[in-house]
PDB file of C-alpha atoms in Angstrom:
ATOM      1  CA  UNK S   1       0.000   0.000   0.000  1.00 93.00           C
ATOM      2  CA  UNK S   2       1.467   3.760  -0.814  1.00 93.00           C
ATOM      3  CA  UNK S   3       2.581   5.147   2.380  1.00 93.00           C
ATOM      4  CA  UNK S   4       3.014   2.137   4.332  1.00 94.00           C
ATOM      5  CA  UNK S   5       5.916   2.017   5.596  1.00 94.00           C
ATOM      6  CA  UNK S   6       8.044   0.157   3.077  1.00 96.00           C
ATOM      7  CA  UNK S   7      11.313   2.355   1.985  1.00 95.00           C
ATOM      8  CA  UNK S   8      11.375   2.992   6.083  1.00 95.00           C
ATOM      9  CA  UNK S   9      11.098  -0.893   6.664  1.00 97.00           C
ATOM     10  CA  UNK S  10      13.331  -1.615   4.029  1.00 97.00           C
ATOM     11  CA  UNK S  11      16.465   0.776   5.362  1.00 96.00           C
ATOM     12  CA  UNK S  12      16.043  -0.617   9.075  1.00 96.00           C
ATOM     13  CA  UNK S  13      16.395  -3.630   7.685  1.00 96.00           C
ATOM     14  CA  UNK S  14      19.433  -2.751   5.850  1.00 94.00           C
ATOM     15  CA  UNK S  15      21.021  -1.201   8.883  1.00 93.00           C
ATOM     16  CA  UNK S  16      21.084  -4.099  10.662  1.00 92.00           C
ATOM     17  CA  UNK S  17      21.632  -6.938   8.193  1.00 90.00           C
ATOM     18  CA  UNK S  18      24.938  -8.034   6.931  1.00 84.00           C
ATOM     19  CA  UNK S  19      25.917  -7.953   3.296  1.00 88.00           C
ATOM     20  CA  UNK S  20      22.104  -6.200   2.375  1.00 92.00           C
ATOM     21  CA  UNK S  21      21.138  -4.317  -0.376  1.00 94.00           C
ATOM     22  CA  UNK S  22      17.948  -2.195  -1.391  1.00 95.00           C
ATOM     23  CA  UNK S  23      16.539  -2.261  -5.105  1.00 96.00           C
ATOM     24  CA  UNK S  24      13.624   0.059  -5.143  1.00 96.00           C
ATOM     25  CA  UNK S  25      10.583   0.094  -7.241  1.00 96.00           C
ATOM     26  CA  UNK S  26      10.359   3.731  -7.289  1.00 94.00           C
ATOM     27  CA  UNK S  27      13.799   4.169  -8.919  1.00 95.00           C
ATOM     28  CA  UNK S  28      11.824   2.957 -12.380  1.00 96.00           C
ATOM     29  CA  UNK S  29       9.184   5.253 -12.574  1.00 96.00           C
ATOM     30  CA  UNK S  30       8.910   6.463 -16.793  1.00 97.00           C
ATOM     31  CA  UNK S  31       9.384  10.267 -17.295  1.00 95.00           C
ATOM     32  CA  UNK S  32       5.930  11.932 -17.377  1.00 93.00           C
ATOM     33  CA  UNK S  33       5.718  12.377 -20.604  1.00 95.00           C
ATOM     34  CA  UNK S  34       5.391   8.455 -21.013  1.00 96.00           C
ATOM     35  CA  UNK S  35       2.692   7.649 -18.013  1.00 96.00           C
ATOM     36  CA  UNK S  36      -0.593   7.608 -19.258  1.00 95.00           C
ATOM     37  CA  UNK S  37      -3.635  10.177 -18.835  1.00 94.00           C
ATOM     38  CA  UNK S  38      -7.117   8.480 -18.365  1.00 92.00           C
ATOM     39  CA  UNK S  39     -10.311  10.320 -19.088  1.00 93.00           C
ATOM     40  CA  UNK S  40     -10.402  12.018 -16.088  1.00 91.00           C
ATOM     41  CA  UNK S  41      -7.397  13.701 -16.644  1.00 90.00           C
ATOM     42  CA  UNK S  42      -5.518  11.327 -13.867  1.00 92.00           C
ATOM     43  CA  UNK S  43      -1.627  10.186 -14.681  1.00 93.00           C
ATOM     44  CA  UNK S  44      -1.521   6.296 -14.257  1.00 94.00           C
ATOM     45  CA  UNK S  45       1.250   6.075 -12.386  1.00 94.00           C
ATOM     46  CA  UNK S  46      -0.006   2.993 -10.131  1.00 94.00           C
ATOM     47  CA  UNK S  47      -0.131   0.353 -12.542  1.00 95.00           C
ATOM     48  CA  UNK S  48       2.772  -1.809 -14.023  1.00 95.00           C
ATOM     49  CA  UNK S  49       2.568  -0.098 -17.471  1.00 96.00           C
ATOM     50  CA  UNK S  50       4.033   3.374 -15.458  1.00 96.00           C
ATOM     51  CA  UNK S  51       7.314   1.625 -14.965  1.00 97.00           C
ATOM     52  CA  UNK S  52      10.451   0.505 -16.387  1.00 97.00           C
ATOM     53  CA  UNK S  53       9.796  -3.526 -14.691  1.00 97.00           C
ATOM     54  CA  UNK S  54      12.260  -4.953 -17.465  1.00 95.00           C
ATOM     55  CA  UNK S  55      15.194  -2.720 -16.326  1.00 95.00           C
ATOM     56  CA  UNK S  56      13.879  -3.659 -12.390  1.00 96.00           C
ATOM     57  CA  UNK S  57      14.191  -7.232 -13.537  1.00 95.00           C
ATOM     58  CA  UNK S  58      17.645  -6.977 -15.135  1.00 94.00           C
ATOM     59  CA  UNK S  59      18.871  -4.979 -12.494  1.00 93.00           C
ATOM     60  CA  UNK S  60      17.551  -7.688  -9.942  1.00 95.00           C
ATOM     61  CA  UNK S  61      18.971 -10.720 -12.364  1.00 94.00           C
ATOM     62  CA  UNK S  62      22.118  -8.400 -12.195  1.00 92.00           C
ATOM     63  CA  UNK S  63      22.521  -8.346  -8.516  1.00 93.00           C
ATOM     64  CA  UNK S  64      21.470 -11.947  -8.115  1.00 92.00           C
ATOM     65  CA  UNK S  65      24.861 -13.034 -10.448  1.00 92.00           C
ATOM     66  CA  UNK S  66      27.225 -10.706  -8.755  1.00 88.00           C
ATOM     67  CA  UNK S  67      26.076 -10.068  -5.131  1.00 87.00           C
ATOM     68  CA  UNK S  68      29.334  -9.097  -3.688  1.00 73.00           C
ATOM     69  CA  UNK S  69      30.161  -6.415  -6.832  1.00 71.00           C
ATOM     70  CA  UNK S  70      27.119  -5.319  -6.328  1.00 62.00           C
ATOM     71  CA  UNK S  71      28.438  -2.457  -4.247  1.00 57.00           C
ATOM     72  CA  UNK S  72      27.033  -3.901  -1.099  1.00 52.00           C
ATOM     73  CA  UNK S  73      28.909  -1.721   1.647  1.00 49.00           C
ATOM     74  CA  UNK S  74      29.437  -4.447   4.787  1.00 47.00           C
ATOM     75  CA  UNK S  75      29.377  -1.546   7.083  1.00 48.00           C
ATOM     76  CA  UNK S  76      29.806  -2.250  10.886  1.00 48.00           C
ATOM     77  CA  UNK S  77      26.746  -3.146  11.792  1.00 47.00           C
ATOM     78  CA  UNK S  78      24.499  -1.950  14.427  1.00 46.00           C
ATOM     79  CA  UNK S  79      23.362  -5.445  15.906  1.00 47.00           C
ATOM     80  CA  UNK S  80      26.217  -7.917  15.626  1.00 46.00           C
ATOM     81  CA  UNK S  81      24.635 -10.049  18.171  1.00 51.00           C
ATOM     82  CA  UNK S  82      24.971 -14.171  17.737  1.00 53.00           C
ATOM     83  CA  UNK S  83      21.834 -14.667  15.204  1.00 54.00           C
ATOM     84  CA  UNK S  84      24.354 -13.082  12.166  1.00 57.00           C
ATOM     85  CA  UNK S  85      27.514 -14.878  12.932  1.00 56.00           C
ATOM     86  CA  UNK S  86      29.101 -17.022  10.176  1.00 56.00           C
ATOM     87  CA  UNK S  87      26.924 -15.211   7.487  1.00 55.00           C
ATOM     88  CA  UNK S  88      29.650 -13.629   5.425  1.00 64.00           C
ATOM     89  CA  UNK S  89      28.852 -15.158   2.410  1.00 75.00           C
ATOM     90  CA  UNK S  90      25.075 -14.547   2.934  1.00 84.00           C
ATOM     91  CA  UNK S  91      23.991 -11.412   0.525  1.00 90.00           C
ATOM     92  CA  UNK S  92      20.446 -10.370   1.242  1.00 92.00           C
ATOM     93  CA  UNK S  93      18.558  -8.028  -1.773  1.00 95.00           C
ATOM     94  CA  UNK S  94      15.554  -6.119  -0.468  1.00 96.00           C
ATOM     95  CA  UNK S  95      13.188  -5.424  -2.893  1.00 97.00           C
ATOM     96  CA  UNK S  96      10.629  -2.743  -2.247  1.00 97.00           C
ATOM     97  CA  UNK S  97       7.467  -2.097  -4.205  1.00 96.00           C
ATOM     98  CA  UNK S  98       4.048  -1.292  -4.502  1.00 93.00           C
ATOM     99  CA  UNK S  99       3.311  -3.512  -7.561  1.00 92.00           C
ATOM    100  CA  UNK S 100       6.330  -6.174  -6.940  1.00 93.00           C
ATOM    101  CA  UNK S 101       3.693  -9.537  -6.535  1.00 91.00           C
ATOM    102  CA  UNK S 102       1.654  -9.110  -9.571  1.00 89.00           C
ATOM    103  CA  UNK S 103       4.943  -9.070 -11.927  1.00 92.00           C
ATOM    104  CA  UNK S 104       5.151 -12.018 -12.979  1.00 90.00           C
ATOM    105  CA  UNK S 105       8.814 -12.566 -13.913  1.00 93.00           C
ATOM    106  CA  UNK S 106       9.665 -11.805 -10.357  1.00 92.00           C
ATOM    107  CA  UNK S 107       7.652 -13.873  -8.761  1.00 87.00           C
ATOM    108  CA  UNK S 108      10.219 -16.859  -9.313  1.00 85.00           C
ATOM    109  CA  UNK S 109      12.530 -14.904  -7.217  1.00 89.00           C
ATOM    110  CA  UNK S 110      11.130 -14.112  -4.138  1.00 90.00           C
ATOM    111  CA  UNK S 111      12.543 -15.905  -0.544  1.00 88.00           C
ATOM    112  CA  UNK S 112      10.067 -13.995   1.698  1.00 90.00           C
ATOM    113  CA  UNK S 113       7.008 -11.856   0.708  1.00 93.00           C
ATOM    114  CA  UNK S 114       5.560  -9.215   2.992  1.00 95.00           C
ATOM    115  CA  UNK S 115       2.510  -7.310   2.147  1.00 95.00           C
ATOM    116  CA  UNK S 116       2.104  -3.464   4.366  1.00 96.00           C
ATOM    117  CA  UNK S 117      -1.783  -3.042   4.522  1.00 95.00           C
ATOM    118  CA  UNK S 118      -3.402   0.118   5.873  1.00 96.00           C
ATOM    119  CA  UNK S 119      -6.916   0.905   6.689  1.00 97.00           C
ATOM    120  CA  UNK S 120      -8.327   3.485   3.516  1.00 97.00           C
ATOM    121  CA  UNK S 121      -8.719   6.426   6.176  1.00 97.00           C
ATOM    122  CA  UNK S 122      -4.637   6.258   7.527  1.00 97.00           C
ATOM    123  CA  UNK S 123      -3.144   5.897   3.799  1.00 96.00           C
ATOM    124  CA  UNK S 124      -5.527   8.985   2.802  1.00 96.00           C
ATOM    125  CA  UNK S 125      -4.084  10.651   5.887  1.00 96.00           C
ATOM    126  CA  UNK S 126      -0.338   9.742   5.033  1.00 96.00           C
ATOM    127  CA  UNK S 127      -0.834  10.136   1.670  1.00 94.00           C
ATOM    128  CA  UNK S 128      -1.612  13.818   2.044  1.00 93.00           C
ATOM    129  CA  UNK S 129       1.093  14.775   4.154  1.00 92.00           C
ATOM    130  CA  UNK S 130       3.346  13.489   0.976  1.00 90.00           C
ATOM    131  CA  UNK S 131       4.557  15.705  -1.606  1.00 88.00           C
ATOM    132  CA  UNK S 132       4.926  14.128  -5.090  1.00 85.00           C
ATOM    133  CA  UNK S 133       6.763  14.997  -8.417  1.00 83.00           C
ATOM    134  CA  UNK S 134       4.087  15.857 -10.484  1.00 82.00           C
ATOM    135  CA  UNK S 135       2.051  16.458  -7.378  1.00 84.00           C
ATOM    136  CA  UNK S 136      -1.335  14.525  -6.830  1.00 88.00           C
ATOM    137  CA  UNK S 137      -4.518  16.017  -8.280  1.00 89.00           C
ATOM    138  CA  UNK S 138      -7.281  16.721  -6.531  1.00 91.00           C
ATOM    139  CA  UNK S 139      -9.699  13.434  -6.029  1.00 94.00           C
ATOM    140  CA  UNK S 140      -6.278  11.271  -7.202  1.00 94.00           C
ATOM    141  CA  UNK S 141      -6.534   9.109  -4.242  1.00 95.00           C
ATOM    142  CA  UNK S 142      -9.930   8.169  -4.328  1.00 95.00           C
ATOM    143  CA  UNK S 143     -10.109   8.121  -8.159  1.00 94.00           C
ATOM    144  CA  UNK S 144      -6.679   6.019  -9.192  1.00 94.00           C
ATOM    145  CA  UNK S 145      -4.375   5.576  -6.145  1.00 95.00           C
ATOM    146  CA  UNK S 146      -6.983   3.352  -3.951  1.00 97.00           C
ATOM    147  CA  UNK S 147      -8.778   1.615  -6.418  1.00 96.00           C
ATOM    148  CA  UNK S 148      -5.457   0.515  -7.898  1.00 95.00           C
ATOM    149  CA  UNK S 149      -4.562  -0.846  -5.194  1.00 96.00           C
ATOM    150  CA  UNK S 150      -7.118  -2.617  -4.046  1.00 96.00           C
ATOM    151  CA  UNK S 151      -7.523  -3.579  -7.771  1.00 94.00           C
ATOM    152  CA  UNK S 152      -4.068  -5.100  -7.698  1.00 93.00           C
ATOM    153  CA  UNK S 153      -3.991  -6.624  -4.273  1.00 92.00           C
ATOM    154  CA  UNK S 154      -7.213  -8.746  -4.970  1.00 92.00           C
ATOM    155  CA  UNK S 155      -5.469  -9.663  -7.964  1.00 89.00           C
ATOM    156  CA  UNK S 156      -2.572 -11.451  -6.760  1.00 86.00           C
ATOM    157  CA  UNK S 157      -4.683 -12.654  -3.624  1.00 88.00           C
ATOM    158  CA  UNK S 158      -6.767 -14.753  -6.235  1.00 87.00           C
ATOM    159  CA  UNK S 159      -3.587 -16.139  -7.961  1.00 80.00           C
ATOM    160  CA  UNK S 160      -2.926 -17.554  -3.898  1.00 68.00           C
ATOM    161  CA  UNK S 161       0.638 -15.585  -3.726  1.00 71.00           C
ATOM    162  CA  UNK S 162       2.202 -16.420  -0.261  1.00 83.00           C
ATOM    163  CA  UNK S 163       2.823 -13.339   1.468  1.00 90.00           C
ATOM    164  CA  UNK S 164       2.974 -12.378   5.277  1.00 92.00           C
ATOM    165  CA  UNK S 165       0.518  -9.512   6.022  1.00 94.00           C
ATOM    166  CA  UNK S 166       1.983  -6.696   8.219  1.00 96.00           C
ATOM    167  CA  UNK S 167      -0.001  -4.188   9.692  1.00 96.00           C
ATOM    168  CA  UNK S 168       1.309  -0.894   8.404  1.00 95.00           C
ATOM    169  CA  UNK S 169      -0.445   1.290  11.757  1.00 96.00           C
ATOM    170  CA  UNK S 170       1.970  -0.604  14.206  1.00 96.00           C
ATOM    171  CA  UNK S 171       4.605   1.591  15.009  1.00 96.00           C
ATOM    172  CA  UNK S 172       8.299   1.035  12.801  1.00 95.00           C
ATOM    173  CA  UNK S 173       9.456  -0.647  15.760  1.00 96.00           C
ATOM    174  CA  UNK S 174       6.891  -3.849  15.606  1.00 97.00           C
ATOM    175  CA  UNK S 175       7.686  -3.684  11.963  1.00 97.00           C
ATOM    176  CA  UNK S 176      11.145  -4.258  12.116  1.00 97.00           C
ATOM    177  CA  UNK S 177      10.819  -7.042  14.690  1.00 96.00           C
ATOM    178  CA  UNK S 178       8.303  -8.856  12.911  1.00 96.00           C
ATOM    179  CA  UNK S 179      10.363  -8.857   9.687  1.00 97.00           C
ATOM    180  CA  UNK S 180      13.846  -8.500  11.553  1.00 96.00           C
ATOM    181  CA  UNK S 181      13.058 -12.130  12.970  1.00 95.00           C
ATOM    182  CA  UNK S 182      11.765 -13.620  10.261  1.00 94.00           C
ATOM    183  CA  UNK S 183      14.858 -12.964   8.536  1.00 93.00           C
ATOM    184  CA  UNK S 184      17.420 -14.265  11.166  1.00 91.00           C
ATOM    185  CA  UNK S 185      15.236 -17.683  11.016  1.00 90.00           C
ATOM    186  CA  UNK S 186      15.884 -17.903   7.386  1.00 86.00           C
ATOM    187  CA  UNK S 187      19.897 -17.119   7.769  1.00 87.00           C
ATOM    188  CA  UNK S 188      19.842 -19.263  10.668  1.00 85.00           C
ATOM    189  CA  UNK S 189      18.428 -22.142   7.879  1.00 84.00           C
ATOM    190  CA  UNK S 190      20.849 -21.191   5.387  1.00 78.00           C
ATOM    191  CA  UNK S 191      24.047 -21.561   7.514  1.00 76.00           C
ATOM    192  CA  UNK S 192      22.595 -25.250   8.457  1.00 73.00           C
TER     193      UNK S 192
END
């Protein structure tokens, strides 16, 4: 969901986990000039057609070959506690989106999937403290940016994706822990 907490998520996340790396969704967005108008005068920008999901793919395929050239930074972490021992050679790519699940090609590469929901009042609340480049149009929420979603989200609920549901109004904190542990189970896996 748009303003759910997933960039935020995503850079905790990367803080704290060895060898990690963020590709973004946002990063490719098409120029204006190439998103589509409807007949309301609303740009599409929240469907699949308003982004480059080719170069996303490559880029992904890209980082999957070559992890460590990837220009992963191992910084010092801020947690080296015991759960992320021994995982050196572990390279963890974050992938952040709001229309990741219903591409197919990358649905082949996902290790974890976690879906932010909010309730329809809170996103139109975060939404509007948001500024955007072009900047929303009056009635954009309620006339593309909801309805896409909800569009979308049905959609790949009916094609029985597994994802983990997160509740985007508990606090960044819950977040993280939810998704922090669920990550040091898989590592733990890995380094068995």
């Amino acid at each position: 969901v748009t303003n759910g907490g997933k960039t935020t998520l995503a850079e905790k996340l990367k803080k704290m986990l060895p060898n990690c790396d963020i590709i973004s969704q946002d990063d490719f967005f098409k120029p204006e000039s190439e998103v589509e108008t409807d007949e309301r005068g609303f740009k599409l920008y929240d469907v699949l057609d308003a982004l480059y999901m080719d170069e996303m793919v490559r880029s992904i395929h890209n980082w999957i070959k070559s992890p460590a050239s990837s220009g992963v930074v191992t910084e010092e972490l801020q947690n080296t506690c015991d759960n992320l021992k021994n995982t050196e050679d572990i390279y963890i790519l974050i992938v952040e989106g709001f229309l990741l699940y219903n591409y197919e090609p990358l649905n082949e590469l996902w290790n974890r999937r976690y879906f932010l929901t909010l309730p329809y009042e809170e996103c139109k609340r975060r939404r509007s403290t948001r500024v955007y480049q072009p900047a929303d149009t009056p009635g954009y929420f309620d006339g593309h940016v909801w309805p896409m979603y909800l569009k979308y989200k049905n959609e790949f609920e009916e094609n029985a994706v597994n994802v983990v549901y997160l509740d985007g109004t508990k606090s960044q904190e819950e977040l993280f822990s939810c998704v922090y542990s669920d990550i040091i189970q898989e590592l733990k896996k890995l380094r068995e």
